[in-house]
PDB file of C-alpha atoms and ligand atoms in Angstrom:
ATOM      1  CA  UNK M   1      -2.547 -39.912   6.244  1.00  0.00           C
ATOM      2  CA  UNK M   2      -5.335 -37.295   5.607  1.00  0.00           C
ATOM      3  CA  UNK M   3      -4.800 -34.767   2.964  1.00  0.00           C
ATOM      4  CA  UNK M   4      -5.646 -31.383   3.531  1.00  0.00           C
ATOM      5  CA  UNK M   5      -5.765 -28.415   0.944  1.00  0.00           C
ATOM      6  CA  UNK M   6      -4.836 -24.638   2.218  1.00  0.00           C
ATOM      7  CA  UNK M   7      -6.000 -22.022   0.022  1.00  0.00           C
ATOM      8  CA  UNK M   8      -4.413 -18.363   0.378  1.00  0.00           C
ATOM      9  CA  UNK M   9      -1.473 -16.182  -1.482  1.00  0.00           C
ATOM     10  CA  UNK M  10       2.273 -16.829  -0.916  1.00  0.00           C
ATOM     11  CA  UNK M  11       3.641 -13.736   0.716  1.00  0.00           C
ATOM     12  CA  UNK M  12       7.355 -14.662   0.045  1.00  0.00           C
ATOM     13  CA  UNK M  13       8.630 -12.504   3.272  1.00  0.00           C
ATOM     14  CA  UNK M  14       6.317 -11.781   5.953  1.00  0.00           C
ATOM     15  CA  UNK M  15       5.494 -15.082   7.710  1.00  0.00           C
ATOM     16  CA  UNK M  16       1.667 -14.923   6.841  1.00  0.00           C
ATOM     17  CA  UNK M  17      -0.609 -16.945   4.873  1.00  0.00           C
ATOM     18  CA  UNK M  18       1.023 -19.938   3.114  1.00  0.00           C
ATOM     19  CA  UNK M  19       4.534 -19.624   4.540  1.00  0.00           C
ATOM     20  CA  UNK M  20       2.361 -20.172   8.164  1.00  0.00           C
ATOM     21  CA  UNK M  21      -0.004 -22.501   7.064  1.00  0.00           C
ATOM     22  CA  UNK M  22       2.064 -25.265   5.501  1.00  0.00           C
ATOM     23  CA  UNK M  23       4.627 -25.573   7.934  1.00  0.00           C
ATOM     24  CA  UNK M  24       2.411 -25.472  10.824  1.00  0.00           C
ATOM     25  CA  UNK M  25      -0.170 -28.047   9.116  1.00  0.00           C
ATOM     26  CA  UNK M  26       2.498 -30.196   7.587  1.00  0.00           C
ATOM     27  CA  UNK M  27       4.302 -30.266  11.251  1.00  0.00           C
ATOM     28  CA  UNK M  28       1.074 -31.720  12.815  1.00  0.00           C
ATOM     29  CA  UNK M  29       1.284 -34.648  10.257  1.00  0.00           C
ATOM     30  CA  UNK M  30      -1.334 -33.657   7.877  1.00  0.00           C
ATOM     31  CA  UNK M  31      -0.453 -33.933   4.059  1.00  0.00           C
ATOM     32  CA  UNK M  32      -0.533 -30.235   2.849  1.00  0.00           C
ATOM     33  CA  UNK M  33      -1.744 -29.520  -0.523  1.00  0.00           C
ATOM     34  CA  UNK M  34      -1.733 -25.912  -1.601  1.00  0.00           C
ATOM     35  CA  UNK M  35      -3.236 -23.693  -3.965  1.00  0.00           C
ATOM     36  CA  UNK M  36      -1.520 -20.595  -4.225  1.00  0.00           C
ATOM     37  CA  UNK M  37      -3.860 -17.226  -4.846  1.00  0.00           C
ATOM     38  CA  UNK M  38      -1.121 -14.989  -5.579  1.00  0.00           C
ATOM     39  CA  UNK M  39       2.507 -14.330  -5.237  1.00  0.00           C
ATOM     40  CA  UNK M  40       3.341 -11.292  -2.980  1.00  0.00           C
ATOM     41  CA  UNK M  41       7.054  -9.988  -2.524  1.00  0.00           C
ATOM     42  CA  UNK M  42       5.969  -9.356   1.114  1.00  0.00           C
ATOM     43  CA  UNK M  43       2.294  -9.062   2.797  1.00  0.00           C
ATOM     44  CA  UNK M  44       0.380  -5.848   2.522  1.00  0.00           C
ATOM     45  CA  UNK M  45       1.769  -4.283   5.892  1.00  0.00           C
ATOM     46  CA  UNK M  46       4.759  -3.517   3.408  1.00  0.00           C
ATOM     47  CA  UNK M  47       5.247  -0.812   1.523  1.00  0.00           C
ATOM     48  CA  UNK M  48       6.069  -1.398  -2.085  1.00  0.00           C
ATOM     49  CA  UNK M  49       5.171  -4.986  -2.756  1.00  0.00           C
ATOM     50  CA  UNK M  50       4.876  -6.689  -5.769  1.00  0.00           C
ATOM     51  CA  UNK M  51       1.651  -8.722  -6.465  1.00  0.00           C
ATOM     52  CA  UNK M  52       1.445 -11.545  -9.233  1.00  0.00           C
ATOM     53  CA  UNK M  53      -2.356 -12.129  -9.194  1.00  0.00           C
ATOM     54  CA  UNK M  54      -2.914 -16.358 -10.082  1.00  0.00           C
ATOM     55  CA  UNK M  55      -6.820 -16.236 -10.154  1.00  0.00           C
ATOM     56  CA  UNK M  56      -6.420 -17.447 -13.868  1.00  0.00           C
ATOM     57  CA  UNK M  57      -4.721 -20.691 -12.920  1.00  0.00           C
ATOM     58  CA  UNK M  58      -6.917 -21.864 -10.033  1.00  0.00           C
ATOM     59  CA  UNK M  59      -9.722 -23.315 -12.281  1.00  0.00           C
ATOM     60  CA  UNK M  60      -7.122 -25.482 -14.158  1.00  0.00           C
ATOM     61  CA  UNK M  61      -5.437 -26.554 -11.446  1.00  0.00           C
ATOM     62  CA  UNK M  62      -8.355 -27.730 -10.075  1.00  0.00           C
ATOM     63  CA  UNK M  63      -9.342 -29.392 -12.998  1.00  0.00           C
ATOM     64  CA  UNK M  64      -6.472 -31.015 -13.088  1.00  0.00           C
ATOM     65  CA  UNK M  65      -6.929 -32.340  -9.313  1.00  0.00           C
ATOM     66  CA  UNK M  66     -10.421 -33.912 -10.291  1.00  0.00           C
ATOM     67  CA  UNK M  67      -8.786 -35.390 -13.169  1.00  0.00           C
ATOM     68  CA  UNK M  68      -6.755 -37.158 -11.208  1.00  0.00           C
ATOM     69  CA  UNK M  69      -9.141 -38.119  -8.748  1.00  0.00           C
ATOM     70  CA  UNK M  70      -7.366 -36.034  -5.957  1.00  0.00           C
ATOM     71  CA  UNK M  71      -9.847 -35.385  -2.941  1.00  0.00           C
ATOM     72  CA  UNK M  72      -9.036 -33.584   0.556  1.00  0.00           C
ATOM     73  CA  UNK M  73     -10.352 -34.558   3.786  1.00  0.00           C
ATOM     74  CA  UNK M  74     -10.299 -30.743   4.496  1.00  0.00           C
ATOM     75  CA  UNK M  75     -10.080 -27.348   2.944  1.00  0.00           C
ATOM     76  CA  UNK M  76      -8.820 -24.072   4.421  1.00  0.00           C
ATOM     77  CA  UNK M  77      -9.001 -20.655   3.202  1.00  0.00           C
ATOM     78  CA  UNK M  78      -7.150 -17.439   4.358  1.00  0.00           C
ATOM     79  CA  UNK M  79      -6.501 -14.488   2.531  1.00  0.00           C
ATOM     80  CA  UNK M  80      -8.102 -13.736  -0.730  1.00  0.00           C
ATOM     81  CA  UNK M  81      -7.372 -11.088  -2.730  1.00  0.00           C
ATOM     82  CA  UNK M  82     -10.784 -10.509  -4.753  1.00  0.00           C
ATOM     83  CA  UNK M  83     -14.093 -11.089  -5.632  1.00  0.00           C
ATOM     84  CA  UNK M  84     -13.206 -13.708  -8.546  1.00  0.00           C
ATOM     85  CA  UNK M  85     -11.087 -15.403  -6.049  1.00  0.00           C
ATOM     86  CA  UNK M  86     -13.748 -15.799  -3.357  1.00  0.00           C
ATOM     87  CA  UNK M  87     -16.172 -17.421  -6.426  1.00  0.00           C
ATOM     88  CA  UNK M  88     -13.524 -19.949  -7.168  1.00  0.00           C
ATOM     89  CA  UNK M  89     -13.153 -20.983  -3.944  1.00  0.00           C
ATOM     90  CA  UNK M  90     -17.113 -21.541  -3.401  1.00  0.00           C
ATOM     91  CA  UNK M  91     -16.616 -23.483  -6.809  1.00  0.00           C
ATOM     92  CA  UNK M  92     -13.981 -25.547  -5.266  1.00  0.00           C
ATOM     93  CA  UNK M  93     -15.884 -26.525  -2.191  1.00  0.00           C
ATOM     94  CA  UNK M  94     -18.755 -27.766  -4.174  1.00  0.00           C
ATOM     95  CA  UNK M  95     -16.654 -29.824  -6.492  1.00  0.00           C
ATOM     96  CA  UNK M  96     -14.474 -31.449  -3.908  1.00  0.00           C
ATOM     97  CA  UNK M  97     -17.280 -31.768  -1.290  1.00  0.00           C
ATOM     98  CA  UNK M  98     -17.874 -34.993  -0.002  1.00  0.00           C
ATOM     99  CA  UNK M  99     -19.553 -35.801   3.359  1.00  0.00           C
ATOM    100  CA  UNK M 100     -17.147 -35.469   6.173  1.00  0.00           C
ATOM    101  CA  UNK M 101     -15.077 -32.897   4.300  1.00  0.00           C
ATOM    102  CA  UNK M 102     -14.369 -29.956   6.909  1.00  0.00           C
ATOM    103  CA  UNK M 103     -14.484 -26.495   4.840  1.00  0.00           C
ATOM    104  CA  UNK M 104     -12.449 -24.310   6.982  1.00  0.00           C
ATOM    105  CA  UNK M 105     -12.679 -20.343   6.287  1.00  0.00           C
ATOM    106  CA  UNK M 106     -10.518 -17.577   8.113  1.00  0.00           C
ATOM    107  CA  UNK M 107     -12.092 -14.502   6.291  1.00  0.00           C
ATOM    108  CA  UNK M 108      -8.458 -12.720   6.935  1.00  0.00           C
ATOM    109  CA  UNK M 109      -9.255  -9.188   5.844  1.00  0.00           C
ATOM    110  CA  UNK M 110      -8.381  -6.699   8.346  1.00  0.00           C
ATOM    111  CA  UNK M 111      -7.197  -6.019  12.184  1.00  0.00           C
ATOM    112  CA  UNK M 112      -7.643  -3.491  15.024  1.00  0.00           C
ATOM    113  CA  UNK M 113     -10.987  -1.849  13.390  1.00  0.00           C
ATOM    114  CA  UNK M 114      -9.235  -1.568   9.951  1.00  0.00           C
ATOM    115  CA  UNK M 115      -9.397  -3.494   6.318  1.00  0.00           C
ATOM    116  CA  UNK M 116      -6.353  -4.384   5.190  1.00  0.00           C
ATOM    117  CA  UNK M 117      -4.914  -2.434   1.976  1.00  0.00           C
ATOM    118  CA  UNK M 118      -7.283  -2.909  -1.085  1.00  0.00           C
ATOM    119  CA  UNK M 119     -10.008  -4.105   0.833  1.00  0.00           C
ATOM    120  CA  UNK M 120     -13.598  -2.085   0.996  1.00  0.00           C
ATOM    121  CA  UNK M 121     -17.101  -3.126   2.882  1.00  0.00           C
ATOM    122  CA  UNK M 122     -18.404  -4.234  -0.228  1.00  0.00           C
ATOM    123  CA  UNK M 123     -15.636  -6.866  -0.517  1.00  0.00           C
ATOM    124  CA  UNK M 124     -16.009  -7.898   3.305  1.00  0.00           C
ATOM    125  CA  UNK M 125     -19.708  -8.591   2.268  1.00  0.00           C
ATOM    126  CA  UNK M 126     -19.045 -10.831  -0.130  1.00  0.00           C
ATOM    127  CA  UNK M 127     -16.440 -12.647   2.199  1.00  0.00           C
ATOM    128  CA  UNK M 128     -19.549 -13.339   4.689  1.00  0.00           C
ATOM    129  CA  UNK M 129     -21.026 -15.108   1.929  1.00  0.00           C
ATOM    130  CA  UNK M 130     -18.589 -17.307   1.389  1.00  0.00           C
ATOM    131  CA  UNK M 131     -18.540 -18.102   5.221  1.00  0.00           C
ATOM    132  CA  UNK M 132     -21.806 -19.398   4.662  1.00  0.00           C
ATOM    133  CA  UNK M 133     -20.246 -22.286   2.775  1.00  0.00           C
ATOM    134  CA  UNK M 134     -18.109 -23.236   5.483  1.00  0.00           C
ATOM    135  CA  UNK M 135     -18.382 -25.640   8.291  1.00  0.00           C
ATOM    136  CA  UNK M 136     -16.612 -23.190  10.714  1.00  0.00           C
ATOM    137  CA  UNK M 137     -15.153 -19.796  10.460  1.00  0.00           C
ATOM    138  CA  UNK M 138     -12.761 -18.010  12.707  1.00  0.00           C
ATOM    139  CA  UNK M 139     -12.924 -14.109  11.808  1.00  0.00           C
ATOM    140  CA  UNK M 140     -11.037 -11.653  14.621  1.00  0.00           C
ATOM    141  CA  UNK M 141     -13.881  -8.823  15.973  1.00  0.00           C
ATOM    142  CA  UNK M 142     -13.029  -6.454  13.338  1.00  0.00           C
ATOM    143  CA  UNK M 143     -13.659  -9.043  10.140  1.00  0.00           C
ATOM    144  CA  UNK M 144     -17.045 -10.205  11.958  1.00  0.00           C
ATOM    145  CA  UNK M 145     -17.902  -6.183  12.216  1.00  0.00           C
ATOM    146  CA  UNK M 146     -17.228  -5.505   8.513  1.00  0.00           C
ATOM    147  CA  UNK M 147     -18.914  -8.660   7.481  1.00  0.00           C
ATOM    148  CA  UNK M 148     -22.161  -8.135   9.600  1.00  0.00           C
ATOM    149  CA  UNK M 149     -22.112  -4.500   8.533  1.00  0.00           C
ATOM    150  CA  UNK M 150     -21.586  -3.099  11.900  1.00  0.00           C
ATOM    151  CA  UNK M 151     -19.372  -0.579  13.330  1.00  0.00           C
ATOM    152  CA  UNK M 152     -16.284  -1.778  14.933  1.00  0.00           C
ATOM    153  CA  UNK M 153     -16.635  -1.053  18.756  1.00  0.00           C
ATOM    154  CA  UNK M 154     -13.338   0.490  19.571  1.00  0.00           C
ATOM    155  CA  UNK M 155     -13.948   0.073  23.623  1.00  0.00           C
ATOM    156  CA  UNK M 156     -14.365  -3.172  24.993  1.00  0.00           C
ATOM    157  CA  UNK M 157     -17.051  -5.615  23.836  1.00  0.00           C
ATOM    158  CA  UNK M 158     -18.859  -7.625  26.616  1.00  0.00           C
ATOM    159  CA  UNK M 159     -19.300 -11.004  26.770  1.00  0.00           C
ATOM    160  CA  UNK M 160     -23.142 -10.632  25.971  1.00  0.00           C
ATOM    161  CA  UNK M 161     -21.949  -8.616  22.685  1.00  0.00           C
ATOM    162  CA  UNK M 162     -19.759 -11.757  21.774  1.00  0.00           C
ATOM    163  CA  UNK M 163     -22.489 -13.985  21.929  1.00  0.00           C
ATOM    164  CA  UNK M 164     -24.788 -11.923  20.327  1.00  0.00           C
ATOM    165  CA  UNK M 165     -21.925 -11.176  17.370  1.00  0.00           C
ATOM    166  CA  UNK M 166     -21.558 -15.443  17.017  1.00  0.00           C
ATOM    167  CA  UNK M 167     -25.157 -15.844  16.723  1.00  0.00           C
ATOM    168  CA  UNK M 168     -25.112 -13.483  13.722  1.00  0.00           C
ATOM    169  CA  UNK M 169     -21.982 -14.824  12.283  1.00  0.00           C
ATOM    170  CA  UNK M 170     -23.585 -18.262  12.510  1.00  0.00           C
ATOM    171  CA  UNK M 171     -26.693 -16.949  10.681  1.00  0.00           C
ATOM    172  CA  UNK M 172     -24.159 -15.942   7.638  1.00  0.00           C
ATOM    173  CA  UNK M 173     -25.016 -19.907   7.215  1.00  0.00           C
ATOM    174  CA  UNK M 174     -21.660 -21.855   8.803  1.00  0.00           C
ATOM    175  CA  UNK M 175     -23.030 -24.061  11.897  1.00  0.00           C
ATOM    176  CA  UNK M 176     -19.752 -22.808  13.995  1.00  0.00           C
ATOM    177  CA  UNK M 177     -18.206 -19.639  14.791  1.00  0.00           C
ATOM    178  CA  UNK M 178     -15.577 -18.833  16.702  1.00  0.00           C
ATOM    179  CA  UNK M 179     -14.220 -14.856  17.448  1.00  0.00           C
ATOM    180  CA  UNK M 180     -10.622 -14.514  17.807  1.00  0.00           C
ATOM    181  CA  UNK M 181      -9.032 -11.222  20.252  1.00  0.00           C
ATOM    182  CA  UNK M 182     -11.868 -11.801  22.828  1.00  0.00           C
ATOM    183  CA  UNK M 183     -10.822 -10.080  26.070  1.00  0.00           C
ATOM    184  CA  UNK M 184     -13.269 -11.376  28.837  1.00  0.00           C
ATOM    185  CA  UNK M 185     -11.195  -9.680  31.405  1.00  0.00           C
ATOM    186  CA  UNK M 186      -8.052  -7.411  31.632  1.00  0.00           C
ATOM    187  CA  UNK M 187      -5.123  -9.831  31.216  1.00  0.00           C
ATOM    188  CA  UNK M 188      -7.161 -12.729  29.503  1.00  0.00           C
ATOM    189  CA  UNK M 189      -7.361 -12.866  25.281  1.00  0.00           C
ATOM    190  CA  UNK M 190      -8.371 -15.917  23.783  1.00  0.00           C
ATOM    191  CA  UNK M 191     -11.451 -16.973  21.528  1.00  0.00           C
ATOM    192  CA  UNK M 192     -15.325 -17.762  22.149  1.00  0.00           C
ATOM    193  CA  UNK M 193     -17.289 -20.151  19.915  1.00  0.00           C
ATOM    194  CA  UNK M 194     -20.865 -20.944  18.995  1.00  0.00           C
ATOM    195  CA  UNK M 195     -22.039 -24.308  17.982  1.00  0.00           C
ATOM    196  CA  UNK M 196     -25.385 -23.534  16.555  1.00  0.00           C
ATOM    197  CA  UNK M 197     -26.719 -27.195  15.970  1.00  0.00           C
ATOM    198  CA  UNK M 198     -25.937 -27.660  19.551  1.00  0.00           C
ATOM    199  CA  UNK M 199     -26.787 -24.309  20.847  1.00  0.00           C
ATOM    200  CA  UNK M 200     -23.661 -24.256  22.893  1.00  0.00           C
ATOM    201  CA  UNK M 201     -20.808 -21.604  23.496  1.00  0.00           C
ATOM    202  CA  UNK M 202     -17.516 -22.978  24.276  1.00  0.00           C
ATOM    203  CA  UNK M 203     -14.089 -20.568  25.167  1.00  0.00           C
ATOM    204  CA  UNK M 204     -10.574 -20.583  25.900  1.00  0.00           C
ATOM    205  CA  UNK M 205      -8.457 -17.961  27.176  1.00  0.00           C
ATOM    206  CA  UNK M 206      -4.694 -17.352  27.943  1.00  0.00           C
ATOM    207  CA  UNK M 207      -2.506 -14.770  29.220  1.00  0.00           C
ATOM    208  CA  UNK M 208      -2.859 -11.226  27.444  1.00  0.00           C
ATOM    209  CA  UNK M 209       0.564 -10.290  26.054  1.00  0.00           C
ATOM    210  CA  UNK M 210       0.347  -6.380  25.157  1.00  0.00           C
ATOM    211  CA  UNK M 211       1.752  -6.533  22.095  1.00  0.00           C
ATOM    212  CA  UNK M 212       0.391  -7.169  18.419  1.00  0.00           C
ATOM    213  CA  UNK M 213       1.945  -8.905  15.695  1.00  0.00           C
ATOM    214  CA  UNK M 214       1.216  -9.596  12.104  1.00  0.00           C
ATOM    215  CA  UNK M 215       0.205 -12.988  11.047  1.00  0.00           C
ATOM    216  CA  UNK M 216      -1.134 -14.404  14.362  1.00  0.00           C
ATOM    217  CA  UNK M 217      -4.421 -15.039  12.870  1.00  0.00           C
ATOM    218  CA  UNK M 218      -2.998 -16.885  10.525  1.00  0.00           C
ATOM    219  CA  UNK M 219      -1.052 -19.047  12.994  1.00  0.00           C
ATOM    220  CA  UNK M 220      -4.427 -19.755  14.988  1.00  0.00           C
ATOM    221  CA  UNK M 221      -5.950 -20.303  11.980  1.00  0.00           C
ATOM    222  CA  UNK M 222      -3.568 -22.752  11.015  1.00  0.00           C
ATOM    223  CA  UNK M 223      -3.432 -24.777  14.186  1.00  0.00           C
ATOM    224  CA  UNK M 224      -7.077 -24.783  14.958  1.00  0.00           C
ATOM    225  CA  UNK M 225      -7.860 -26.382  11.301  1.00  0.00           C
ATOM    226  CA  UNK M 226      -4.928 -28.849  12.092  1.00  0.00           C
ATOM    227  CA  UNK M 227      -6.121 -29.613  15.648  1.00  0.00           C
ATOM    228  CA  UNK M 228      -9.456 -30.114  14.289  1.00  0.00           C
ATOM    229  CA  UNK M 229      -8.114 -32.162  11.483  1.00  0.00           C
ATOM    230  CA  UNK M 230      -6.046 -34.186  13.854  1.00  0.00           C
ATOM    231  CA  UNK M 231      -9.845 -35.047  15.517  1.00  0.00           C
ATOM    232  CA  UNK M 232      -9.536 -32.668  18.648  1.00  0.00           C
ATOM    233  CA  UNK M 233     -12.818 -31.523  19.553  1.00  0.00           C
ATOM    234  CA  UNK M 234     -13.750 -27.979  19.193  1.00  0.00           C
ATOM    235  CA  UNK M 235     -12.725 -27.087  22.855  1.00  0.00           C
ATOM    236  CA  UNK M 236      -9.687 -28.558  22.818  1.00  0.00           C
ATOM    237  CA  UNK M 237      -8.819 -27.316  19.053  1.00  0.00           C
ATOM    238  CA  UNK M 238      -9.505 -23.685  20.254  1.00  0.00           C
ATOM    239  CA  UNK M 239      -7.129 -24.437  23.472  1.00  0.00           C
ATOM    240  CA  UNK M 240      -4.239 -25.847  20.800  1.00  0.00           C
ATOM    241  CA  UNK M 241      -4.496 -23.039  18.765  1.00  0.00           C
ATOM    242  CA  UNK M 242      -4.760 -20.108  21.289  1.00  0.00           C
ATOM    243  CA  UNK M 243      -1.542 -21.578  23.296  1.00  0.00           C
ATOM    244  CA  UNK M 244       0.656 -22.235  20.573  1.00  0.00           C
ATOM    245  CA  UNK M 245      -0.266 -18.533  19.079  1.00  0.00           C
ATOM    246  CA  UNK M 246       0.639 -17.433  22.523  1.00  0.00           C
ATOM    247  CA  UNK M 247       3.819 -19.568  22.995  1.00  0.00           C
ATOM    248  CA  UNK M 248       4.502 -18.091  18.984  1.00  0.00           C
ATOM    249  CA  UNK M 249       4.547 -14.710  20.404  1.00  0.00           C
ATOM    250  CA  UNK M 250       6.181 -15.068  23.414  1.00  0.00           C
ATOM    251  CA  UNK M 251       9.076 -16.838  21.658  1.00  0.00           C
ATOM    252  CA  UNK M 252       9.233 -13.658  19.659  1.00  0.00           C
ATOM    253  CA  UNK M 253       9.438 -11.030  22.021  1.00  0.00           C
ATOM    254  CA  UNK M 254      12.323 -13.149  23.999  1.00  0.00           C
ATOM    255  CA  UNK M 255      14.323 -12.668  21.116  1.00  0.00           C
ATOM    256  CA  UNK M 256      15.883  -8.988  21.342  1.00  0.00           C
ATOM    257  CA  UNK M 257      16.171  -8.636  17.535  1.00  0.00           C
ATOM    258  CA  UNK M 258      12.614 -10.329  16.654  1.00  0.00           C
ATOM    259  CA  UNK M 259      11.369  -8.664  13.500  1.00  0.00           C
ATOM    260  CA  UNK M 260       8.202  -6.378  13.301  1.00  0.00           C
ATOM    261  CA  UNK M 261       6.404  -8.336  10.911  1.00  0.00           C
ATOM    262  CA  UNK M 262       5.535 -11.883  12.005  1.00  0.00           C
ATOM    263  CA  UNK M 263       5.751 -14.078  14.621  1.00  0.00           C
ATOM    264  CA  UNK M 264       8.731 -17.119  15.451  1.00  0.00           C
ATOM    265  CA  UNK M 265       6.075 -19.826  15.648  1.00  0.00           C
ATOM    266  CA  UNK M 266       8.945 -21.994  14.139  1.00  0.00           C
ATOM    267  CA  UNK M 267      10.414 -21.883  17.639  1.00  0.00           C
ATOM    268  CA  UNK M 268       6.986 -22.798  19.082  1.00  0.00           C
ATOM    269  CA  UNK M 269       6.246 -26.110  17.133  1.00  0.00           C
ATOM    270  CA  UNK M 270       7.451 -28.655  19.959  1.00  0.00           C
ATOM    271  CA  UNK M 271       4.692 -26.827  22.064  1.00  0.00           C
ATOM    272  CA  UNK M 272       2.239 -27.312  19.141  1.00  0.00           C
ATOM    273  CA  UNK M 273       2.861 -31.347  19.202  1.00  0.00           C
ATOM    274  CA  UNK M 274       2.528 -31.422  22.890  1.00  0.00           C
ATOM    275  CA  UNK M 275      -0.563 -29.690  22.615  1.00  0.00           C
ATOM    276  CA  UNK M 276      -2.213 -31.871  19.631  1.00  0.00           C
ATOM    277  CA  UNK M 277      -0.965 -35.338  21.494  1.00  0.00           C
ATOM    278  CA  UNK M 278      -2.593 -34.104  24.893  1.00  0.00           C
TER     279      UNK M 278
HETATM  280  O1  LIG C 301      -1.912 -12.407   7.651  1.00  0.00           O
HETATM  281  C1  LIG C 301      -3.078 -11.803   6.654  1.00  0.00           C
HETATM  282  C2  LIG C 301      -2.138 -11.752   5.382  1.00  0.00           C
HETATM  283  C3  LIG C 301      -2.167 -12.722   4.622  1.00  0.00           C
HETATM  284  N1  LIG C 301      -1.724 -12.450   3.127  1.00  0.00           N
HETATM  285  C4  LIG C 301      -1.498 -10.859   2.432  1.00  0.00           C
HETATM  286  C5  LIG C 301      -1.750  -9.769   3.828  1.00  0.00           C
HETATM  287  C6  LIG C 301      -2.119 -10.193   5.082  1.00  0.00           C
HETATM  288  C7  LIG C 301      -2.328  -9.251   6.089  1.00  0.00           C
HETATM  289  O2  LIG C 301      -2.005  -8.255   5.815  1.00  0.00           O
HETATM  290  O3  LIG C 301      -1.224  -8.768   3.650  1.00  0.00           O
HETATM  291  C8  LIG C 301      -1.198 -10.579   1.622  1.00  0.00           C
END
């Protein structure tokens, strides 16, 4: 069984980061090791959340794994809380690298034109440097704009704008960039990616549901990483991740008393398994 590592926080309640990545990647049939970077009572969209920073433990944990000769077939990162944590992730990428290992970075920092609480433009630029050390990055349009030091466009991005953004994202250093939240026409939403080595674009769109939920970026990233580790092509991985995310949102809104803070990806796991085996 392939062993992968997910590095991000534990938001105890909120359905994001590790409480999303661990079940999704495990359900996909991958041994999922975790490196929790912080423990929060909830994600940061709640008021009054607690925050226990685990930065000082990260290096010791990684050192122990090294001493035990533990290796990973892939490493995925999500929300990181500080410059120091980004630095430590870069060290882990270097120390655990072996040819064929997939370094997958979701620069989880913001959405809808705004950075999450606690982040600023300098942090976004630093995250851009981490993206340069990945094999694939999966920002949304907000994160892409902030990492590239550009203004977020409130009005719709054209496909030509998206193609240009993707090339500029690859110029940060990752050979493949995928932009989420791309809408090629009203009623459709999905992802477009650029493989700079092949000079090829690929894309996958599904139904655009007129709702917005926290944690959908984490659901998408976890499923995309799992699909790639499963051996699906980039094109198929994008399809798996988009359709699983859309199904998670459908399941959420179908339940009348759904909560506001995350999506019911749990109910969509059967669909994920179908998509992974197609
Ligand atoms: O879903 C991304 C995410 C992850 N972790 C924490 C967050 C957020 C988004 O707000 O606050 C702590």
